[in-house]
GROMACS .gro file of C-alpha atoms in nm:
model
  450
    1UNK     CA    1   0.000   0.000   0.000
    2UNK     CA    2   0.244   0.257   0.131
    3UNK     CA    3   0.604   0.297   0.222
    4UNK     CA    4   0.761   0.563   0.471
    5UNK     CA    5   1.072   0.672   0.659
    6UNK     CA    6   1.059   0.443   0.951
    7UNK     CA    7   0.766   0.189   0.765
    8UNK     CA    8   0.569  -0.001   0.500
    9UNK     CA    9   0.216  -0.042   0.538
   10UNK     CA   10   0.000  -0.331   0.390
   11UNK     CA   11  -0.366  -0.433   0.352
   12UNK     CA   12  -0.435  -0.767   0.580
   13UNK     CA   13  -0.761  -0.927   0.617
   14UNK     CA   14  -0.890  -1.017   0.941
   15UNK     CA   15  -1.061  -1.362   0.943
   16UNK     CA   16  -1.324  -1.341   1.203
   17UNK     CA   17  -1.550  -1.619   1.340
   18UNK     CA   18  -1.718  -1.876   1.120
   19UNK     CA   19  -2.013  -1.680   0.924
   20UNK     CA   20  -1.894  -1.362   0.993
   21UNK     CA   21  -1.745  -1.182   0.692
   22UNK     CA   22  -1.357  -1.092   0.686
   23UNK     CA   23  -1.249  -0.731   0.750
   24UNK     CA   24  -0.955  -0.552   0.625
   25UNK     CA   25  -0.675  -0.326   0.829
   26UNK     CA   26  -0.385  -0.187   0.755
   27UNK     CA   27  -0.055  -0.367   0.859
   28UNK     CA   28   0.206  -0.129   0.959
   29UNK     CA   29   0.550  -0.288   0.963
   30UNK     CA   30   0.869  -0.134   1.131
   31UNK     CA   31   1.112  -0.372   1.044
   32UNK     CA   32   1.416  -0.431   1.217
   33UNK     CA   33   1.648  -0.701   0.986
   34UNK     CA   34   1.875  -0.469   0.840
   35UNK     CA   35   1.946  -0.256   1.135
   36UNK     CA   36   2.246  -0.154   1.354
   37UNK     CA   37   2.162  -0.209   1.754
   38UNK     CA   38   2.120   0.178   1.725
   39UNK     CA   39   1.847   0.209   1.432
   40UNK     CA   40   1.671  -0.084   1.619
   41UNK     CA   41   1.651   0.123   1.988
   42UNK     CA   42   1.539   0.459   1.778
   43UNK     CA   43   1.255   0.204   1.584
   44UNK     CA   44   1.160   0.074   1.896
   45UNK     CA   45   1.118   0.422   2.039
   46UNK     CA   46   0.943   0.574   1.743
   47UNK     CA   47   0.645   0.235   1.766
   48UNK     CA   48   0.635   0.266   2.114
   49UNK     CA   49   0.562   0.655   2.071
   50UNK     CA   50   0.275   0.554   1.807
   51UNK     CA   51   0.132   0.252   2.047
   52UNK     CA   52   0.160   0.460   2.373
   53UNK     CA   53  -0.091   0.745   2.182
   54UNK     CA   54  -0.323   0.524   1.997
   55UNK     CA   55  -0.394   0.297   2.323
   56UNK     CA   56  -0.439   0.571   2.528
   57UNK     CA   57  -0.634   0.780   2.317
   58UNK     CA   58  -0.926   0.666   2.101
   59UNK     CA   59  -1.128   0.957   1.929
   60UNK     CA   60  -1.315   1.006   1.580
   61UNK     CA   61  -1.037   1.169   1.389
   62UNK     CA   62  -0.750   0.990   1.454
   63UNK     CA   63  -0.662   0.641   1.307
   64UNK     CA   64  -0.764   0.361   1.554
   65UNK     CA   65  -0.481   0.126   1.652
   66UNK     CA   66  -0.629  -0.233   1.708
   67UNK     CA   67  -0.367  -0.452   1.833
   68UNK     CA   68   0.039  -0.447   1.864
   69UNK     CA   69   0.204  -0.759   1.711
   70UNK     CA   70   0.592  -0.871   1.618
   71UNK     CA   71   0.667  -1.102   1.381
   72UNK     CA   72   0.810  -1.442   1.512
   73UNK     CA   73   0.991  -1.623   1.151
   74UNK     CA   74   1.367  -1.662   1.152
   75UNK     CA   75   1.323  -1.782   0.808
   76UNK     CA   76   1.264  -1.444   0.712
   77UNK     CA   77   1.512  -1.237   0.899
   78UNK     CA   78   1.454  -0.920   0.713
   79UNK     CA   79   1.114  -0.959   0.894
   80UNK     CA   80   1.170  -1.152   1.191
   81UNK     CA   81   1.148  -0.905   1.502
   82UNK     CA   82   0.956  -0.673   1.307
   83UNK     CA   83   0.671  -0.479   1.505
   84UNK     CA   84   0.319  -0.496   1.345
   85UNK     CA   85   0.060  -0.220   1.411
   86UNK     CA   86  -0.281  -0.324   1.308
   87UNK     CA   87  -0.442  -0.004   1.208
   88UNK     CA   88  -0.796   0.089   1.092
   89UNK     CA   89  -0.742   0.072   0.678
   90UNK     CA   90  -0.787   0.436   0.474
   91UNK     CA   91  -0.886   0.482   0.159
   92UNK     CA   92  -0.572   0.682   0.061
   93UNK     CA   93  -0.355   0.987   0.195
   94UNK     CA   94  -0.416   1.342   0.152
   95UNK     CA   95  -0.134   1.339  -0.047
   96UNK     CA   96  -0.242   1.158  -0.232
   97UNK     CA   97  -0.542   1.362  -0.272
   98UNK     CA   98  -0.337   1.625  -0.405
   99UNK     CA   99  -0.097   1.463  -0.614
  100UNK     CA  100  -0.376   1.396  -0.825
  101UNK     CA  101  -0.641   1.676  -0.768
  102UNK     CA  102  -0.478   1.968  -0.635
  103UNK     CA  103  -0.706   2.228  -0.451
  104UNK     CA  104  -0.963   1.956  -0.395
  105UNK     CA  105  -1.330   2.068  -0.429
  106UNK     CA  106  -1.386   1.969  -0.077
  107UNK     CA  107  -1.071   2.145   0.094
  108UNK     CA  108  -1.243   2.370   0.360
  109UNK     CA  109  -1.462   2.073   0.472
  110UNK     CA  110  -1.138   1.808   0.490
  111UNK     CA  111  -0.966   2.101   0.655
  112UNK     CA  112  -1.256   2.175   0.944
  113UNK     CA  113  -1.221   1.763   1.016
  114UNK     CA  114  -0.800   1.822   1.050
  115UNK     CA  115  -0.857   2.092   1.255
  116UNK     CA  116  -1.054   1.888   1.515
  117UNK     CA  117  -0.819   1.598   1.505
  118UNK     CA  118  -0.541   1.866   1.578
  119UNK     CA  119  -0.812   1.972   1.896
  120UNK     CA  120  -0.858   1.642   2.017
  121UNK     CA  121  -0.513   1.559   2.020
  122UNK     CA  122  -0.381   1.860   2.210
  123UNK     CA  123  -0.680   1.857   2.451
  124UNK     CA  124  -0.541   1.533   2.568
  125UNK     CA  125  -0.244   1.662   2.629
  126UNK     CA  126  -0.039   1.576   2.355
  127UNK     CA  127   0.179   1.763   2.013
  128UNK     CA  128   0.144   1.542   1.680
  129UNK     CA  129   0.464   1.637   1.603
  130UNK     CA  130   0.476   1.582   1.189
  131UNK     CA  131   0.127   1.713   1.071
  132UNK     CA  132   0.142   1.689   0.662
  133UNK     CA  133  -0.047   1.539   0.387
  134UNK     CA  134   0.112   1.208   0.442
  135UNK     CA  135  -0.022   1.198   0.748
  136UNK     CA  136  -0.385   1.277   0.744
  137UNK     CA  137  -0.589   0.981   0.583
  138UNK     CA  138  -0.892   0.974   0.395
  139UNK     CA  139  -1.169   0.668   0.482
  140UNK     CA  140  -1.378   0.537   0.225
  141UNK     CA  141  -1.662   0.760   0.377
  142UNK     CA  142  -1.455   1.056   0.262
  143UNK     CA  143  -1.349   1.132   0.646
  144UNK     CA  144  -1.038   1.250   0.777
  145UNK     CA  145  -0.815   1.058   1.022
  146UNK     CA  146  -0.490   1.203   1.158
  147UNK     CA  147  -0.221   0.896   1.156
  148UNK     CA  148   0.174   0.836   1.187
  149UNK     CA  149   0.191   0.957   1.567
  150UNK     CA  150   0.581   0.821   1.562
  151UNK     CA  151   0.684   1.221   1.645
  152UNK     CA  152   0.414   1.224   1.883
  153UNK     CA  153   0.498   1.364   2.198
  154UNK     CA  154   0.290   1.396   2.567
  155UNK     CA  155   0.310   1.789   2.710
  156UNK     CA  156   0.511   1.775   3.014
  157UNK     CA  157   0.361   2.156   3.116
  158UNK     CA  158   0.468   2.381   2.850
  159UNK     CA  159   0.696   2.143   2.633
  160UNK     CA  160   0.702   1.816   2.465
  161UNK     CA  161   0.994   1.635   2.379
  162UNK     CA  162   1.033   1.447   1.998
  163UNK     CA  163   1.287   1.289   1.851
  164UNK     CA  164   1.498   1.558   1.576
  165UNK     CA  165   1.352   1.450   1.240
  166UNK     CA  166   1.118   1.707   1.090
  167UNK     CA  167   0.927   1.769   0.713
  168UNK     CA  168   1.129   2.104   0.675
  169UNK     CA  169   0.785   2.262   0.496
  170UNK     CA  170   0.612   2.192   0.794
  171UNK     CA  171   0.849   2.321   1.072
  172UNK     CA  172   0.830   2.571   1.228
  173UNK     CA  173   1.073   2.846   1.201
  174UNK     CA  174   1.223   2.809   1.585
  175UNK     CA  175   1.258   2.427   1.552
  176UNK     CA  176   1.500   2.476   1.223
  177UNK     CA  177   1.766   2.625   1.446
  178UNK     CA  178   1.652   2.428   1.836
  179UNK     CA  179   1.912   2.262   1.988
  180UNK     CA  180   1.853   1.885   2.052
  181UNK     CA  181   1.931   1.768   2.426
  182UNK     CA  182   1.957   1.434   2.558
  183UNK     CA  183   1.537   1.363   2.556
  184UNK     CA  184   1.544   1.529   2.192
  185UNK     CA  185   1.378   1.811   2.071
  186UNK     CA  186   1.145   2.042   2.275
  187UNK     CA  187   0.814   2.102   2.112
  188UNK     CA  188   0.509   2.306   2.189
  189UNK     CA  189   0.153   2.244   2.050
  190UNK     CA  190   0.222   2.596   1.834
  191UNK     CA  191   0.419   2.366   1.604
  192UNK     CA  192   0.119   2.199   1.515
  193UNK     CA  193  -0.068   2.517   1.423
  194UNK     CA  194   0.197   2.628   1.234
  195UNK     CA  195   0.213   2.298   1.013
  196UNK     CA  196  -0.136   2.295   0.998
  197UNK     CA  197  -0.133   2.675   0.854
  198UNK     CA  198   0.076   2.509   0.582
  199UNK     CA  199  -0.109   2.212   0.544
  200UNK     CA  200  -0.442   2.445   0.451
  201UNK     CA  201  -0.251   2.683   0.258
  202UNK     CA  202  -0.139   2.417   0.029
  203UNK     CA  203  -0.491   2.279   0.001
  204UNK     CA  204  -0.695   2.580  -0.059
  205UNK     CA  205  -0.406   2.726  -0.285
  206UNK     CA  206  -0.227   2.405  -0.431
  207UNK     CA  207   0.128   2.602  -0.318
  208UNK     CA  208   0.352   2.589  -0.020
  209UNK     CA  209   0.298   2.968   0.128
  210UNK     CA  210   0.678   3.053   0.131
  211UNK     CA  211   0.830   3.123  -0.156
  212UNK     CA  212   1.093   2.872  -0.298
  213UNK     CA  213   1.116   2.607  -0.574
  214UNK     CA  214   1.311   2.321  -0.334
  215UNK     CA  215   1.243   2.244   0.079
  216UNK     CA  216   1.554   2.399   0.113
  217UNK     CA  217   1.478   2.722  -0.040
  218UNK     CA  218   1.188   2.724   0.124
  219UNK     CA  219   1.325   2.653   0.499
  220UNK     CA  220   1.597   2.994   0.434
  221UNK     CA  221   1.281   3.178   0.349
  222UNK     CA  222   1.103   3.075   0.648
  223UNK     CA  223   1.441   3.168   0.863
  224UNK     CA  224   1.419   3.560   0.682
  225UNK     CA  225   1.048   3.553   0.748
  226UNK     CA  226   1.097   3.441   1.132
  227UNK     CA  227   1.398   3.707   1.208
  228UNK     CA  228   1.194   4.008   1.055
  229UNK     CA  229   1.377   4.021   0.703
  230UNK     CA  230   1.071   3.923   0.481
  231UNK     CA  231   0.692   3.970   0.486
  232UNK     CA  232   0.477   3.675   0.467
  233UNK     CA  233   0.262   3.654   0.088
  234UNK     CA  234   0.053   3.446   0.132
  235UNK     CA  235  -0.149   3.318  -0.228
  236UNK     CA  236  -0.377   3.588  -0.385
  237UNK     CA  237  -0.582   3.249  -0.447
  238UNK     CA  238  -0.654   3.210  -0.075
  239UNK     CA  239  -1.029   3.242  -0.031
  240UNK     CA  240  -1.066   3.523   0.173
  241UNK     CA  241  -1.243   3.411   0.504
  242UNK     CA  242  -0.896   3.182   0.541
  243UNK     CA  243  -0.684   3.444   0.478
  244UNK     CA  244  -0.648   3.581   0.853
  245UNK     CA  245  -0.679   3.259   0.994
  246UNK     CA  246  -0.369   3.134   0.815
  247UNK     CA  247  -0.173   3.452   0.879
  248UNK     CA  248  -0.271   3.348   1.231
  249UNK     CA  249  -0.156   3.012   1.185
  250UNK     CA  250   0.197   3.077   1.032
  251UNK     CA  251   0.307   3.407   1.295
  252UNK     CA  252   0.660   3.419   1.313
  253UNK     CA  253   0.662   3.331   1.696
  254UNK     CA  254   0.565   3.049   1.901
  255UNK     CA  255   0.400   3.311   2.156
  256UNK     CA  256   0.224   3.522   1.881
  257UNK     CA  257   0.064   3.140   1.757
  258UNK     CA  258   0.013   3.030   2.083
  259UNK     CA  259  -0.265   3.255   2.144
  260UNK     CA  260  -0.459   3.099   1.865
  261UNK     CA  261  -0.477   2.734   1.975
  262UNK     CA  262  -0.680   2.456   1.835
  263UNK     CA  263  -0.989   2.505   2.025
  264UNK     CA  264  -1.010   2.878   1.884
  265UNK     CA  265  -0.863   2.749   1.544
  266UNK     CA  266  -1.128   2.474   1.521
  267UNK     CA  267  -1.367   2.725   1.548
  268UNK     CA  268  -1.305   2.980   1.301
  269UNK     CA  269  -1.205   2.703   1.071
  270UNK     CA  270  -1.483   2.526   1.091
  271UNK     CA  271  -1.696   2.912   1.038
  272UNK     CA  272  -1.490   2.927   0.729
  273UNK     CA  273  -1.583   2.591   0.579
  274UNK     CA  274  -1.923   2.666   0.689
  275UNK     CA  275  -1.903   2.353   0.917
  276UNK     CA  276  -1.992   2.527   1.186
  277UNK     CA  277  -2.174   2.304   1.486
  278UNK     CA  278  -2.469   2.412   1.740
  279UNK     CA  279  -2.347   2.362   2.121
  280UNK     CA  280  -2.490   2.073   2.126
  281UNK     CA  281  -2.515   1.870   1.764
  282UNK     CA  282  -2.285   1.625   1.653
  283UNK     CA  283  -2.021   1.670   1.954
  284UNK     CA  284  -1.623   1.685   1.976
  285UNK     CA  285  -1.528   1.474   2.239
  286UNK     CA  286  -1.234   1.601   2.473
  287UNK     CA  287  -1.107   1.294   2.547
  288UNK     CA  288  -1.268   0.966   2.413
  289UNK     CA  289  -1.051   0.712   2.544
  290UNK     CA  290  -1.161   0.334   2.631
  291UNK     CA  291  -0.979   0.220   2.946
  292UNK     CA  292  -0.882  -0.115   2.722
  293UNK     CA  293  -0.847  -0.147   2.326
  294UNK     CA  294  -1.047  -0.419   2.163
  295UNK     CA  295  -0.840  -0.693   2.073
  296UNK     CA  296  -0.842  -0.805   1.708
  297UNK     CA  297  -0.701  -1.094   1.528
  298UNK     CA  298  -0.448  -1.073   1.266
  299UNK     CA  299  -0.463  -1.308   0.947
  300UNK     CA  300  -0.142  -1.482   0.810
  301UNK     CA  301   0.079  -1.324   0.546
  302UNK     CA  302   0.295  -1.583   0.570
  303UNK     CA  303   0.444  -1.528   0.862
  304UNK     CA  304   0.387  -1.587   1.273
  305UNK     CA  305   0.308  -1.320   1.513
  306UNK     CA  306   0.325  -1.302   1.867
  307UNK     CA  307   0.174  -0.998   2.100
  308UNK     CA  308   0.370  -0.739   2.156
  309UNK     CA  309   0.451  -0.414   2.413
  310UNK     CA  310   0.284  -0.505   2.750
  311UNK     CA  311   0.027  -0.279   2.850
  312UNK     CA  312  -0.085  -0.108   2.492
  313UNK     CA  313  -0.442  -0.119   2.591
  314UNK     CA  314  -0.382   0.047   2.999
  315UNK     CA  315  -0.526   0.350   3.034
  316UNK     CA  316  -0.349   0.709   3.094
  317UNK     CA  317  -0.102   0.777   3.322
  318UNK     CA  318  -0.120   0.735   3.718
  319UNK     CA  319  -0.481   0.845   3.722
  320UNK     CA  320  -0.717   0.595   3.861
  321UNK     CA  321  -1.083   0.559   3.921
  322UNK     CA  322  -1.323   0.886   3.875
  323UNK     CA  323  -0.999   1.089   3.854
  324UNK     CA  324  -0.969   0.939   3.500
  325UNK     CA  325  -1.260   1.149   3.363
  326UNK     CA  326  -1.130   1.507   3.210
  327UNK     CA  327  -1.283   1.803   3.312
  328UNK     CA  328  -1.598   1.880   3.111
  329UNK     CA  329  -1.692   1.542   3.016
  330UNK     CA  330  -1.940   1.302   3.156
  331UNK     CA  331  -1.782   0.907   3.170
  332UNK     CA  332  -1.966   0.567   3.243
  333UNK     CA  333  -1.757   0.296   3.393
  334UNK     CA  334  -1.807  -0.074   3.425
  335UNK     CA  335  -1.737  -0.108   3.786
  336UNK     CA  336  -1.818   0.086   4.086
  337UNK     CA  337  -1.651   0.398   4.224
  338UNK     CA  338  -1.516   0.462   3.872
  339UNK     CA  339  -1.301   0.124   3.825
  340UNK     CA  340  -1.302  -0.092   3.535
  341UNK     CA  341  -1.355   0.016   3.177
  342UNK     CA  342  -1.428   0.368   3.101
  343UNK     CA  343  -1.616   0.572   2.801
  344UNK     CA  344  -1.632   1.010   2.809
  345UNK     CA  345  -1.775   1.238   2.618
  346UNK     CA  346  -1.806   1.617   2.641
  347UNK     CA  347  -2.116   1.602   2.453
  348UNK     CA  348  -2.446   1.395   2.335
  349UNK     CA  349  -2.427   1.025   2.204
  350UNK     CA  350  -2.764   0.939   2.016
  351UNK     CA  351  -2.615   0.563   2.003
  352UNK     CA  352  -2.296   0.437   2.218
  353UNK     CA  353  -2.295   0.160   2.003
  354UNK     CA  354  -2.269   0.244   1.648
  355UNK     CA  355  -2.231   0.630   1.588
  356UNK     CA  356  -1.940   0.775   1.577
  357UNK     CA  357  -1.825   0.817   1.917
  358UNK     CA  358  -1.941   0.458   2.004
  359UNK     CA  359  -1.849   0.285   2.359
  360UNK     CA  360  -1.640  -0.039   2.312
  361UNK     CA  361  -1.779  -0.204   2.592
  362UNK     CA  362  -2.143  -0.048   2.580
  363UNK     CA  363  -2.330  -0.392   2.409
  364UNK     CA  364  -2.147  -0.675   2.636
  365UNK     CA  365  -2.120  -0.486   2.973
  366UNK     CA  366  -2.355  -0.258   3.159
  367UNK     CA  367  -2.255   0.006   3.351
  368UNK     CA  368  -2.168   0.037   3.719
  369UNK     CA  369  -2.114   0.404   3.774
  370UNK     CA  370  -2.110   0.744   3.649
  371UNK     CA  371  -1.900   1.091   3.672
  372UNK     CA  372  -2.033   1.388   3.562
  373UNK     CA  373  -1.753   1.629   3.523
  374UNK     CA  374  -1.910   1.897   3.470
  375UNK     CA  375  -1.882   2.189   3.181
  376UNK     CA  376  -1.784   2.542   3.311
  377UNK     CA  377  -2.125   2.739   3.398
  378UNK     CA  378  -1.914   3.024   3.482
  379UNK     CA  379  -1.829   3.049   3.128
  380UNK     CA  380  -2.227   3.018   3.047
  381UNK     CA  381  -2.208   2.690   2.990
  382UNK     CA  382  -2.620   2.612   3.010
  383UNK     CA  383  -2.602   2.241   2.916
  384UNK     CA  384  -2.454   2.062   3.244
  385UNK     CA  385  -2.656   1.787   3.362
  386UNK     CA  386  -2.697   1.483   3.160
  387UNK     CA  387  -2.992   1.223   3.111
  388UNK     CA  388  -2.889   0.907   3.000
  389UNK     CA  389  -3.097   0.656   2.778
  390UNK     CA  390  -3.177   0.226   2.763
  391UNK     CA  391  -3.232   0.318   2.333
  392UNK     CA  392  -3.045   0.472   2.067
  393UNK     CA  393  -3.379   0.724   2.032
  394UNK     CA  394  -3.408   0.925   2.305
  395UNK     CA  395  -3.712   0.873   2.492
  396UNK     CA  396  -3.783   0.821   2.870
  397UNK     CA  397  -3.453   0.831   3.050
  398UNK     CA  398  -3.266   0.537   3.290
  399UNK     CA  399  -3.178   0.842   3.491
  400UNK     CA  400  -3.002   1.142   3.511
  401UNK     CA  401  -2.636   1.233   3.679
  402UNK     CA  402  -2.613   1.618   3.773
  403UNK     CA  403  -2.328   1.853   3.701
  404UNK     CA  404  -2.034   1.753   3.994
  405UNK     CA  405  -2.195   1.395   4.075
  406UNK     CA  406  -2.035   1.055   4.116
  407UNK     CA  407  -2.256   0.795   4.159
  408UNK     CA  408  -2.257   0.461   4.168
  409UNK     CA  409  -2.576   0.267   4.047
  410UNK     CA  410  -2.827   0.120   4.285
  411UNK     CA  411  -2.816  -0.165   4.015
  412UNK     CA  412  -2.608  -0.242   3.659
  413UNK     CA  413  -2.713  -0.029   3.376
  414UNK     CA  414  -2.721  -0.063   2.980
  415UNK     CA  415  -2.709   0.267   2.840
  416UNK     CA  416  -2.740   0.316   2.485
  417UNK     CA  417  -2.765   0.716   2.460
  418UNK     CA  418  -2.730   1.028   2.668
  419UNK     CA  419  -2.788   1.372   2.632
  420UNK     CA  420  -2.707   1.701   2.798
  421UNK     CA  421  -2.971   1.900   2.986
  422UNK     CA  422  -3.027   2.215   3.136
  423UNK     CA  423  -3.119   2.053   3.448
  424UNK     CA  424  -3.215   1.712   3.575
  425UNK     CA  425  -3.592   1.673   3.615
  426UNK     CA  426  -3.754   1.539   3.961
  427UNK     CA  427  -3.865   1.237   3.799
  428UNK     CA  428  -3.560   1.146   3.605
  429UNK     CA  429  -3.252   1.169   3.949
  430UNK     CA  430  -3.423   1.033   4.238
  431UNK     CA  431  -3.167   1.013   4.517
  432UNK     CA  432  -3.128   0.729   4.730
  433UNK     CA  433  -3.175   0.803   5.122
  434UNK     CA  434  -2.940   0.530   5.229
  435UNK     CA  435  -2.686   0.611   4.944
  436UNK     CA  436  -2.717   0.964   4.901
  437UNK     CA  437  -2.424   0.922   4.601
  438UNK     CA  438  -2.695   0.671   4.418
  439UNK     CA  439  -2.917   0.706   4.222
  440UNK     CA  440  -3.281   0.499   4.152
  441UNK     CA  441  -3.333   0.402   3.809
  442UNK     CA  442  -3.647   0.249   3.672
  443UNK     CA  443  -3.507  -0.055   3.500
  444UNK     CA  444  -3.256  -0.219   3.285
  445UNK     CA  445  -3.431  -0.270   2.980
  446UNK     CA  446  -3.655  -0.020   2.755
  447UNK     CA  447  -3.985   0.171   2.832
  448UNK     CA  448  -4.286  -0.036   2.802
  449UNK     CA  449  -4.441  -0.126   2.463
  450UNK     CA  450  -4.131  -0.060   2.279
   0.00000   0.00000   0.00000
């Protein structure tokens, strides 16, 4: 299918049970025959960057890891050792996009869904690193997924810290001249708004935004752009609504970007494209994370494979319990006191099961306990309780969790739906007088006469 710097990647199918059709993913394969002891530590870093991402985070626009394999064949020893990503399969790159049709017809819109992969990511916490055409992937519903997280990086407060490779036409002027200490590169999420300033210029446009005819051309122009020697031009052919928002995007300083980050971007972006959402339609999630990745089976290409990278499917860092549930987002769990397996959104689900946002664990396991972490009502956030639903349609509610609460369930629930609410009605959050942190629910299973 595809071949990168650190990677090929190859269509497998996925035999499932008898009578259930086979599905396809992407093999991603990072081998390791024909490397020093060196190359092999700096692969090994690079997948476990990718794995440590994708298992923690799982949210609409970015590429869904399924399992972590190696291959286990001596007879093939340009292979054997190899680590195996099984990734959700794309339709093709957006470079692919452009080779072929530059200045799509579609750009803004494409552009609006980049944009809130860039949010999701660096709500969570973390700097993609090496945002470029390569690296956003089109699905054969014509959505955008953000992919190759091997630059990835986790904020640790104000800085990340990536390994020194970089797409020159995508880096920012600071990181062209950064020193590289012993954890690499220090990176802030500004990068990413920079690239992405590029990324949109080059769609909407079909030309890089600094003038040049080679990378390297183009990286000395960005260096007289950065220290004050040249104004930035950007395309006469720039519609103009993304004219400011670019120039936004592509500031000469970290600080002067830094003010516009992705949740602002997303917004005017997605104004531009005339994407624009309602508080309250077809949500971003802050951070949609399961608290363990569904496992999926790999079929042979020839050659054995063996699981790989203990503890790709734990959840984030040293949090634990409720405390796993980010701030403004409401999160079920399967056990009690927030333990087990965990789903969050920061806004409504009309099915947990098969929209967009869907729960892994929603159809086998009921829930045990809820968190409402609230959204800010200082800022005039209206929408802060949330009624949650037994059917995909929302009708009469299990129950309802106000804005603050963590409750645990007087018994297991099946949620299939929730919404956000103004308030919690009498009828819908009945405390319980022995449990005052419980809640009384009218039943496991849907209203009558459904």
């Amino acid at each position: 299918m595809a071949a990168g710097a650190f990677g090929s990647v190859y269509a497998g199918r996925r035999v499932g049970p008898s009578g259930e059709p086979p599905s396809v993913s992407a093999l991603k394969f990072l081998p390791t025959g024909t490397s020093t002891p060196r190359q092999l530590r700096h692969l090994r870093e690079l997948a476990e960057r990718e794995v440590k991402l994708l298992s923690r985070l799982q949210a609409p626009r970015l590429i869904r890891l399924y399992e972590t394999l190696t291959v286990d064949d001596p007879g093939h020893p340009e292979l054997d050792g190899a680590t195996v990503l099984v990734l959700e399969k794309a339709e093709e790159s957006l470079d692919a996009l452009l080779s072929r049709t530059p200045r799509p017809r579609g750009g803004p819109e494409l552009l609006a869904q980049i944009c809130a992969g860039l949010h999701q990511l660096h709500h969570a916490g973390w700097v993609h690193g090496d945002l470029k055409p390569p690296n956003v992937l089109l699905m054969k519903d014509g959505s955008v997924r953000l992919a190759d997280f091997n630059m990835a990086a986790e904020m640790e407060g104000t800085h990340a810290y990536t390994p020194a490779f970089s797409t020159p036409d995508y880096t920012p002027p600071e990181l062209l001249w950064s020193e590289i200490g012993e954890r690499g590169r220090q990176i802030r999420p500004a990068a990413d708004v920079w690239a992405f300033g590029v990324l949109a210029h080059v769609v909407l446009t079909g030309s890089q935004p600094l003038p040049g005819s080679t990378p390297s051309a183009r990286r000395n122009a960005a260096v007289r752009y950065a220290q004050g020697h040249d104004e930035l031009r950007l395309s006469p052919e720039l519609p103009s609504p993304w004219q400011q928002i670019i120039a936004d995007c592509l500031a000469r300083t970290h600080r002067e970007r830094a003010v516009h980050d992705a949740a602002s971007l997303l917004r005017r972006v997605e104004s531009a494209a005339g994407t624009a959402r309602s508080p309250r339609s077809h949500p971003l999630p802050r951070r949609w994370r399961w608290a363990a990745m569904a496992a999926a089976g790999l079929a042979a290409l020839g050659f054995g494979v063996n699981n790989a990278l203990a503890g790709a499917g734990e959840t984030a860092a040293d949090a634990v319990g409720y405390d796993r549930c980010d701030k403004g987002s409401v999160c079920f769990f399967t056990e009690r006191d927030g333990m087990g397996e965990m789903c969050a959104w920061d806004g409504d689900d009309n099915d947990w099961t098969a929209g967009e946002n869907h729960c892994g664990w929603a159809a086998p396991k009921k829930a045990r306990s809820v968190f409402n972490n609230g959204h800010d009502t200082d800022a005039g956030e209206e929408f802060v309780d949330v009624a949650y639903y037994a059917q995909k349609r929302l009708r009469e509610p299990l129950g309802c969790v106000e804005v603050g609460a963590r409750e645990n369930f007087t018994a297991p629930l099946r949620p299939r739906s929730h919404i956000w609410e103004k308030k919690c009605r009498a009828s819908d959050a009945r405390p319980s007088a022995a449990q005052p942190s419980e809640i009384r629910v009218r039943g496991d299973g849907p209203p009558a006469g459904r």
